[in-house]
Short mmCIF file of C-alpha atoms in Angstrom, two decimals:
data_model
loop_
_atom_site.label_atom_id
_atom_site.label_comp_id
_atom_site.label_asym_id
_atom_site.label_seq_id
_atom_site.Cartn_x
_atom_site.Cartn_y
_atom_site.Cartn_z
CA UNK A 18 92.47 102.98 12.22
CA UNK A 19 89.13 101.35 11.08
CA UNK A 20 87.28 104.42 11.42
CA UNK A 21 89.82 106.41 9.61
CA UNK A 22 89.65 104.40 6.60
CA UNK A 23 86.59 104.27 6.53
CA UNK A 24 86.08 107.96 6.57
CA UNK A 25 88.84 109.06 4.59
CA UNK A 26 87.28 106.28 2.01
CA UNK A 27 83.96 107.08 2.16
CA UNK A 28 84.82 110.69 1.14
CA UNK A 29 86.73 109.94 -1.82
CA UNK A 30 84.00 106.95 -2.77
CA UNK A 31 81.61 109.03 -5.11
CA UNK A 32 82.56 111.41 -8.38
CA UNK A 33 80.40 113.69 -9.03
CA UNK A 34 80.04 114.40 -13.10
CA UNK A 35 78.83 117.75 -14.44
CA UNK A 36 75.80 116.95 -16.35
CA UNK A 37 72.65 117.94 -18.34
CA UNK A 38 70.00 118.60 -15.80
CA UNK A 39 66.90 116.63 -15.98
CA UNK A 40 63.32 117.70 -16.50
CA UNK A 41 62.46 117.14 -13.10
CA UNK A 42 65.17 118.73 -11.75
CA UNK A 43 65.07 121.58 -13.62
CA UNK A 44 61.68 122.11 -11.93
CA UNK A 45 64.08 122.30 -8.16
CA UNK A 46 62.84 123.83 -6.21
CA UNK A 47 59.16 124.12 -5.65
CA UNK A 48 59.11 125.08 -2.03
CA UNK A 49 61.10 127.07 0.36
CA UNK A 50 64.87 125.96 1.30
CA UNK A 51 66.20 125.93 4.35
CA UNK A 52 70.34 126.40 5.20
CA UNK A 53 71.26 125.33 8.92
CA UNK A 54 74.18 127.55 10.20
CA UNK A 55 75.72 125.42 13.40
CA UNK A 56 76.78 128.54 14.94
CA UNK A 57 75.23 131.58 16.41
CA UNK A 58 73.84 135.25 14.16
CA UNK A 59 76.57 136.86 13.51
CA UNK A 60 79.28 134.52 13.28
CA UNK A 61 81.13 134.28 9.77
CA UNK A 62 78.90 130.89 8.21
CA UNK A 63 76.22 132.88 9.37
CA UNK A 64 77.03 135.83 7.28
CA UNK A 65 77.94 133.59 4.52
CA UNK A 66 74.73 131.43 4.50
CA UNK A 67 72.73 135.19 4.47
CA UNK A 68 74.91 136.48 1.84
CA UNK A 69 73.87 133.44 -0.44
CA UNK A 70 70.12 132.76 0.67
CA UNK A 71 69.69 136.18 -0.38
CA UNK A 72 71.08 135.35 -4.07
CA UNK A 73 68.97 131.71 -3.96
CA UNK A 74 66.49 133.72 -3.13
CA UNK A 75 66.52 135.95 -6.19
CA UNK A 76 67.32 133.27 -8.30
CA UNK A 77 65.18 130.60 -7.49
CA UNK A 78 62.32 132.45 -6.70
CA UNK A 79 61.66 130.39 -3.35
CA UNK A 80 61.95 131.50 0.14
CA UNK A 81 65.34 130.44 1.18
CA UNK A 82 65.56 130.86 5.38
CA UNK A 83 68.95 130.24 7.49
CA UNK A 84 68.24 128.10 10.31
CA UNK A 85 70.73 129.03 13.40
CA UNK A 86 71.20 125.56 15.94
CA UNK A 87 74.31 126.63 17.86
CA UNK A 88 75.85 124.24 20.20
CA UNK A 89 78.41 121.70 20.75
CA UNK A 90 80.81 123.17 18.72
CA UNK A 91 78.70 123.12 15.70
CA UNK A 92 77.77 119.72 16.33
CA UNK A 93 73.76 120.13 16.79
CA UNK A 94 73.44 122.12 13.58
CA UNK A 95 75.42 119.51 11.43
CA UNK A 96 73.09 116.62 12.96
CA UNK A 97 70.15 118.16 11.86
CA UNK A 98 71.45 118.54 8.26
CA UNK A 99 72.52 114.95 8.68
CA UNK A 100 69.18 113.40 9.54
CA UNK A 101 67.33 115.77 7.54
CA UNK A 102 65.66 114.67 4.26
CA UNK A 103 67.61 113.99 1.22
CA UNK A 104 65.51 116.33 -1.10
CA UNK A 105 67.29 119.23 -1.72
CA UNK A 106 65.37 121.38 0.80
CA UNK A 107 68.10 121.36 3.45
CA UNK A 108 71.70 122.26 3.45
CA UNK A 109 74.09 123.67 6.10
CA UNK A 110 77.68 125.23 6.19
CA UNK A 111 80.19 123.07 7.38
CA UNK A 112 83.79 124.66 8.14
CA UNK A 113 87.42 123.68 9.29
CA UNK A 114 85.98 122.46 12.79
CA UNK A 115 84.10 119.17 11.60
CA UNK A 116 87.38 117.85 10.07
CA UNK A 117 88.66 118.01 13.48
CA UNK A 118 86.09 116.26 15.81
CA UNK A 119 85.72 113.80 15.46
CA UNK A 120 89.70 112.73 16.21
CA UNK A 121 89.26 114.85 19.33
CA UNK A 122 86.03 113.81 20.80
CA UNK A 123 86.45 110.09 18.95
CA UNK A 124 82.91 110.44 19.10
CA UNK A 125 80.24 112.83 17.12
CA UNK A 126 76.80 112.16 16.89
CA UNK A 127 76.91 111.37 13.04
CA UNK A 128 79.88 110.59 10.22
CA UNK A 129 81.24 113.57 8.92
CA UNK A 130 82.42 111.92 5.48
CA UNK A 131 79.25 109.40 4.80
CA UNK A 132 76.06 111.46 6.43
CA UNK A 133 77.31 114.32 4.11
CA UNK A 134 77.65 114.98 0.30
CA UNK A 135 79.95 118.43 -0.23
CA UNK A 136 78.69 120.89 -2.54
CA UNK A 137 81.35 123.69 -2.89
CA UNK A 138 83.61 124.83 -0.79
CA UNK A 139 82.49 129.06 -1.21
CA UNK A 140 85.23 130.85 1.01
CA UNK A 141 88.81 131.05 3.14
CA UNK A 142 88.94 132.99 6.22
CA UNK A 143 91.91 134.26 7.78
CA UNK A 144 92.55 135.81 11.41
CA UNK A 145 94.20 138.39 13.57
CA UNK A 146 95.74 137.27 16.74
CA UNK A 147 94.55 139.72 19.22
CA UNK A 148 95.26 140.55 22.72
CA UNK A 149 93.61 142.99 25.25
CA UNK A 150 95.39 146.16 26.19
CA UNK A 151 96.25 145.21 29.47
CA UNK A 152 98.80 142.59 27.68
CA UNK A 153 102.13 144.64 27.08
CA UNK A 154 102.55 142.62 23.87
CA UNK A 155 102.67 145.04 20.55
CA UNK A 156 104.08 141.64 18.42
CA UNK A 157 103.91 138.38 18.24
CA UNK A 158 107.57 138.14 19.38
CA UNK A 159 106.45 140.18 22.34
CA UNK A 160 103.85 137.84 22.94
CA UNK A 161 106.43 134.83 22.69
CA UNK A 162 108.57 136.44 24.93
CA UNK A 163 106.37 137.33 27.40
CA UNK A 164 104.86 133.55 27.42
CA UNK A 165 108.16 132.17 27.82
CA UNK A 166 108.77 134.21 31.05
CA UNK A 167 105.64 133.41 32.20
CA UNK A 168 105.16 129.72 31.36
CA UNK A 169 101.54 128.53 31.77
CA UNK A 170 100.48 132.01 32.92
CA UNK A 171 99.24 133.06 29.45
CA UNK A 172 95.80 131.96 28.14
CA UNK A 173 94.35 131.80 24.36
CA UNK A 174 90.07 131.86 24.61
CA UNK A 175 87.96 130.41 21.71
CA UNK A 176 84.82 129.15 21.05
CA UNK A 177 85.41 125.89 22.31
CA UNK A 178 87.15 123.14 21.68
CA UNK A 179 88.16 122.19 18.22
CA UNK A 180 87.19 125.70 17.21
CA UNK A 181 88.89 127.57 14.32
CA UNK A 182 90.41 129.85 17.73
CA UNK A 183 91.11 126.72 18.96
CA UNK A 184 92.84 124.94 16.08
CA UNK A 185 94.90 128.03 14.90
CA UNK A 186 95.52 128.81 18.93
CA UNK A 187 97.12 125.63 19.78
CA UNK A 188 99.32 125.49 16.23
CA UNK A 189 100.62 128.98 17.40
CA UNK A 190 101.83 127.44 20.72
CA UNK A 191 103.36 124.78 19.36
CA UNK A 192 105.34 126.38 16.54
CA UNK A 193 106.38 129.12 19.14
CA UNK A 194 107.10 126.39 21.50
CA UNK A 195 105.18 128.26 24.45
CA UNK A 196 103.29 127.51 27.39
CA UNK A 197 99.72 128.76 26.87
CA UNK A 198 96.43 127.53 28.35
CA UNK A 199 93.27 127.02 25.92
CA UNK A 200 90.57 128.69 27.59
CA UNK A 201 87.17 127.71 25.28
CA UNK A 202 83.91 128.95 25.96
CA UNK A 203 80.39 128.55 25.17
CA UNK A 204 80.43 130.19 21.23
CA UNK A 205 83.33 132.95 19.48
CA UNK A 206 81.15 136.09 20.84
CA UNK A 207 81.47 134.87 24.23
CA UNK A 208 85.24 134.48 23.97
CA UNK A 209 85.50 137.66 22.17
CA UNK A 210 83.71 139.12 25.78
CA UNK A 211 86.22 137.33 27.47
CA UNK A 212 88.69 138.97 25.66
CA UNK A 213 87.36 142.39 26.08
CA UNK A 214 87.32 142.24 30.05
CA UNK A 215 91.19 141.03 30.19
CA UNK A 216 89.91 137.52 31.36
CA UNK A 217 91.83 135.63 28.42
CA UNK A 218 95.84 136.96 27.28
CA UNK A 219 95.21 136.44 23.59
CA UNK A 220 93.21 135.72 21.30
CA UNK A 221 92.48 134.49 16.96
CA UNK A 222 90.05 136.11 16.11
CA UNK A 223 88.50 136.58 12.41
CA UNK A 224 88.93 139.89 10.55
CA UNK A 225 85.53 140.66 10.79
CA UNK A 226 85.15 140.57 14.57
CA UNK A 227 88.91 141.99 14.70
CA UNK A 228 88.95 144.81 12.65
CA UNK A 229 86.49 147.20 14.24
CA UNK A 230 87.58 146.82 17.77
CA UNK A 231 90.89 147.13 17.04
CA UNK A 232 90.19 150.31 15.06
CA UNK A 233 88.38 150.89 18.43
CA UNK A 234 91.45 150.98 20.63
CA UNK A 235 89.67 148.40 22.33
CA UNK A 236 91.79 145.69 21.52
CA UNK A 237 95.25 145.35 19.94
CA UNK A 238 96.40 143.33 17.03
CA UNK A 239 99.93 141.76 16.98
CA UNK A 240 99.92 139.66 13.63
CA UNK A 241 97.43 138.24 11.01
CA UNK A 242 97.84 134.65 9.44
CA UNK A 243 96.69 135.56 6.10
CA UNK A 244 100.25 135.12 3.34
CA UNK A 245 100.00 138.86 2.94
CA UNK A 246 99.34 141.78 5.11
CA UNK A 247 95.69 142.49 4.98
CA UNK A 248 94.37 145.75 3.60
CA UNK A 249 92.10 146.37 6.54
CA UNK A 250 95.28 145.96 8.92
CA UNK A 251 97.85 147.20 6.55
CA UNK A 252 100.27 147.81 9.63
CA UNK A 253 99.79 144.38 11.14
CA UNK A 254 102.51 142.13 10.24
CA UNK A 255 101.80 138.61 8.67
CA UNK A 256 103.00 135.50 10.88
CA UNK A 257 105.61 134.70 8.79
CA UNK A 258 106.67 138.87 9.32
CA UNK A 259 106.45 137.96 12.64
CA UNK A 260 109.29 134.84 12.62
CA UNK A 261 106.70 132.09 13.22
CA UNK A 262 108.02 130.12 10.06
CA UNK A 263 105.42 127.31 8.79
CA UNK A 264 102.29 128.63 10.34
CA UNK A 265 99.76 128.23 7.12
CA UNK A 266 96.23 128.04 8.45
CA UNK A 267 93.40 129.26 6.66
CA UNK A 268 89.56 128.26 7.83
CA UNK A 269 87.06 127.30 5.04
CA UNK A 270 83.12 127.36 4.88
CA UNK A 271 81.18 125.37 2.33
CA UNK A 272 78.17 123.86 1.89
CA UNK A 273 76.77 120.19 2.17
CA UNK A 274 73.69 118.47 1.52
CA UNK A 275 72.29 115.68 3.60
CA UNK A 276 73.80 111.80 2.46
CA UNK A 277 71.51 110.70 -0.66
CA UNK A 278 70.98 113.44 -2.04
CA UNK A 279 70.36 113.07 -5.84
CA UNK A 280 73.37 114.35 -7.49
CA UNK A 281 71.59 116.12 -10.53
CA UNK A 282 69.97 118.77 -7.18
CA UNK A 283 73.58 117.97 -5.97
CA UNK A 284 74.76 119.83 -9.39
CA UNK A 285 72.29 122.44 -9.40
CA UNK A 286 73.80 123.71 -5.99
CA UNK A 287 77.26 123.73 -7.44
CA UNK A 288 76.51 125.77 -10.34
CA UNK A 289 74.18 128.30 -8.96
CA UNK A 290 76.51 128.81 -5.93
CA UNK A 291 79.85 128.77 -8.14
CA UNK A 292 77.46 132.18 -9.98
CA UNK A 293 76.81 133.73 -7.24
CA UNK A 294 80.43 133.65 -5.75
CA UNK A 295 81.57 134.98 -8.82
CA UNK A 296 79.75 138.38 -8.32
CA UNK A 297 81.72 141.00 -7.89
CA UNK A 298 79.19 142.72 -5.15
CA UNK A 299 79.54 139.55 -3.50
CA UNK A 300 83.19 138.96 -3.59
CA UNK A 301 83.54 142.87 -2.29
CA UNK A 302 81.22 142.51 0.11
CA UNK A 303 83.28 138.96 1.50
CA UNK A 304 86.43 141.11 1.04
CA UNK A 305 85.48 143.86 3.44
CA UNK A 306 84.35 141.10 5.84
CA UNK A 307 88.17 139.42 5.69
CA UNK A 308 86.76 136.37 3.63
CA UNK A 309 88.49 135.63 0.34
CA UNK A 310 85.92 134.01 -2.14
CA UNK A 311 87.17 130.70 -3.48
CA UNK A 312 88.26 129.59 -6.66
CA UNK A 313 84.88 127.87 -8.46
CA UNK A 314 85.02 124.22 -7.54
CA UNK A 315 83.17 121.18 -8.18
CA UNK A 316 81.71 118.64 -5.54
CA UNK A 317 84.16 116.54 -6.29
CA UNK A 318 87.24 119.23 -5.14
CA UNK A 319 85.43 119.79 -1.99
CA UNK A 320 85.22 116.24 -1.59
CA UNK A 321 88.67 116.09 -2.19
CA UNK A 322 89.43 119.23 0.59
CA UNK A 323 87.49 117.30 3.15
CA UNK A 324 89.39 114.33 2.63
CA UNK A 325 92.46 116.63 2.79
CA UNK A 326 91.54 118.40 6.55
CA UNK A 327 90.46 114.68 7.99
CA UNK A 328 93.90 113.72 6.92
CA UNK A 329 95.83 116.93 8.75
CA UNK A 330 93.44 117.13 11.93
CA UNK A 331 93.84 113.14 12.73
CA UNK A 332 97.60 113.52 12.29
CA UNK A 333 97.47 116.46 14.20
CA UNK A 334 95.26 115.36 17.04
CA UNK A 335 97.45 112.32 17.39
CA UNK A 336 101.21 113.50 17.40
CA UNK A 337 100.32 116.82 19.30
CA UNK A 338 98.17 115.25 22.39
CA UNK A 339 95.32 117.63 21.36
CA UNK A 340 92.43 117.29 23.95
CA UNK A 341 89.43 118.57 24.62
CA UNK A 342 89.74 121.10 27.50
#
C-alpha cells in the first residue's frame, strides 16, 4: 500500500506549465539525441520512435538515433532511460506494459512514476485477436465455445508476461469466463512464430503484424478490440459485435525523459512532438499501421494517463490473481 501511494503520488506531484522558452534552451539541442525503444526492430514503439526521429531529425537539425535494448519485457530499455543523464539527450517510449509491472513482478529494477518525467502520450493501438487455421474458430463466439468444451486445452501466446498480448489476453478470458493458458515468450515476433506453426490457439495481435498475414490466408482473424470495425479488416467484427460486453482496451506509446529533467527541454519535447503528430503524412502513415494518433496533450495529461493505468493494472493484478507465468 506504501508503494502504491507513493507511486500513484509521485506521478501526480509535479505540473508542468507551458512557458516561454529560455535562451539557453532555445539553443537544445547541440548534439545528437538518442530514443531507447525497450523492444525489438519492428515492433510498434519501434516504428513510432523511427517515425518521429525522422521528424526531430529534420527539425532540429541533430542526428536523432533509436536505440533498441529488448528484454525483460521492456524492462532493460526503460532502465537505461532511467539512469541515463537528465539532459535532454535521452528519451525512450514507454507503453501500456510499465503500468503493469511492477504490481506483477512487485519488483522492477527502477520506479516507473519517480525515475520518469512523461512527455506526451503520441498514439493508441488497437488489436486483432487471431488464431491459426488449424483452430476451427471463424468468431470469437466460436472461440468461446470451443474453450468452454475444451477447458484448459486452449492457449493465448504473447510476448511475455505483462505484455499488451498478455494484458488484453487474460481480460478476454476473464470477461468470456474461459479456461485459457497464457503461453508468453521471449518478444511479440516470437509469439507471432508460435502462432504461425499452430503451437499457440489464439492470439492479440496488433493491426500491423495482423493485417498482412491475415490477408495472407496465413492466419485468421475472429474480432478486433478497436470501438469500430477497422478499415483494414472491414469484415472483422468489433468485440462488442462479437457479445464480449465491457472489453475496452486500447495500448498507448509515449515518450519520457529521464527524472530531472529541466522542464523548459521537458516543454520543448511536448511541443515539437504535439507538431509532428499533427501531420497529416504522419497521422496516414500511423493509420495504415492500425495506430490512431492522439489528441495533442501536455506533460501534465500524460502524467495524469500514467497515474490512470497504475491505478487499473494494481486493481487488476490484485482482484484477478494475475501472475507471472
Amino acid at each position: 500500500m506504501i508503494q502504491r501511494r507513493r507511486i500513484l503520488g509521485a506521478l501526480g506531484a509535479a505540473p508542468f506549465a507551458a512557458a516561454t522558452l529560455p535562451a539557453w534552451a532555445q539553443g537544445y539541442p547541440a548534439r545528437p539525441i538518442k530514443i531507447v525503444v525497450p523492444l525489438p526492430p519492428g515492433s510498434p514503439p519501434d516504428v513510432l520512435a523511427r517515425l518521429v526521429a525522422e521528424r526531430l531529425q529534420d527539425a532540429w537539425k541533430q542526428p536523432v538515433i533509436v536505440d533498441n535494448r529488448p528484454g525483460a519485457t521492456g524492462m532493460i530499455g526503460m532502465d537505461a532511460v532511467a539512469k541515463a543523464a537528465p539532459d535532454g539527450y535521452t528519451v525512450g517510449v514507454m507503453f501500456l506494459t510499465h503500468t503493469v509491472l511492477p504490481a506483477l513482478f512487485g519488483k522492477v529494477p527502477y520506479d516507473t512514476s519517480a525515475d520518469f518525467v512523461p512527455i506526451a502520450n503520441l498514439v493508441w493501438l488497437y488489436n486483432v485477436l487471431v488464431v491459426p487455421p488449424s483452430v476451427p474458430a471463424r468468431s470469437a463466439n466460436e472461440l468461446v465455445e470451443l474453450a468452454r468444451t475444451q477447458p484448459g486445452k486452449l492457449t493465448y501466446g504473447s510476448g511475455g508476461n505483462g505484455s499488451p498480448a498478455h494484458l488484453i489476453g487474460e481480460s478476454f478470458r476473464q470477461l468470456a469466463k474461459v479456461d485459457m493458458l497464457h503461453v508468453p515468450f521471449k518478444g511479440p515476433s516470437e509469439a507471432v512464430q508460435a502462432l504461425l506453426g499452430g503451437y499457440v490457439s489464439a492470439m492479440f495481435a496488433t493491426t500491423s503484424v495482423a493485417v498482412p498475414l491475415v490477408n495472407a490466408g496465413k492466419l485468421r482473424a475472429v474480432a478486433v478490440t478497436s470501438p469500430a470495425r477497422l478499415p483494414a479488416l472491414p469484415s472483422v467484427p468489433t468485440m462488442a459485435e462479437s457479445g464480449i460486453a465491457g472489453f475496452d482496451m486500447k495500448e498507448w506509446e509515449g515518450i519520457v525523459a529521464p527524472a530531472g529533467t529541466p522542464r523548459d527541454i521537458i516543454a520543448k519535447w511536448n511541443q515539437e512532438l504535439t507538431r509532428i503528430m499533427q501531420l497529416p503524412q504522419i497521422r496516414d502513415k500511423l493509420s495504415e499501421l492500425g495506430m490512431e494518433a492522439a489528441a495533442p496533450n501536455s506533460p501534465d495529461q500524460f502524467t495524469t494517463l500514467m497515474r490512470s493505468e497504475l491505478q487499473r493494472w494494481t486493481q487488476f493484478v490484485k482482484t484477478s490473481g494475475l501472475k507471472a507465468d
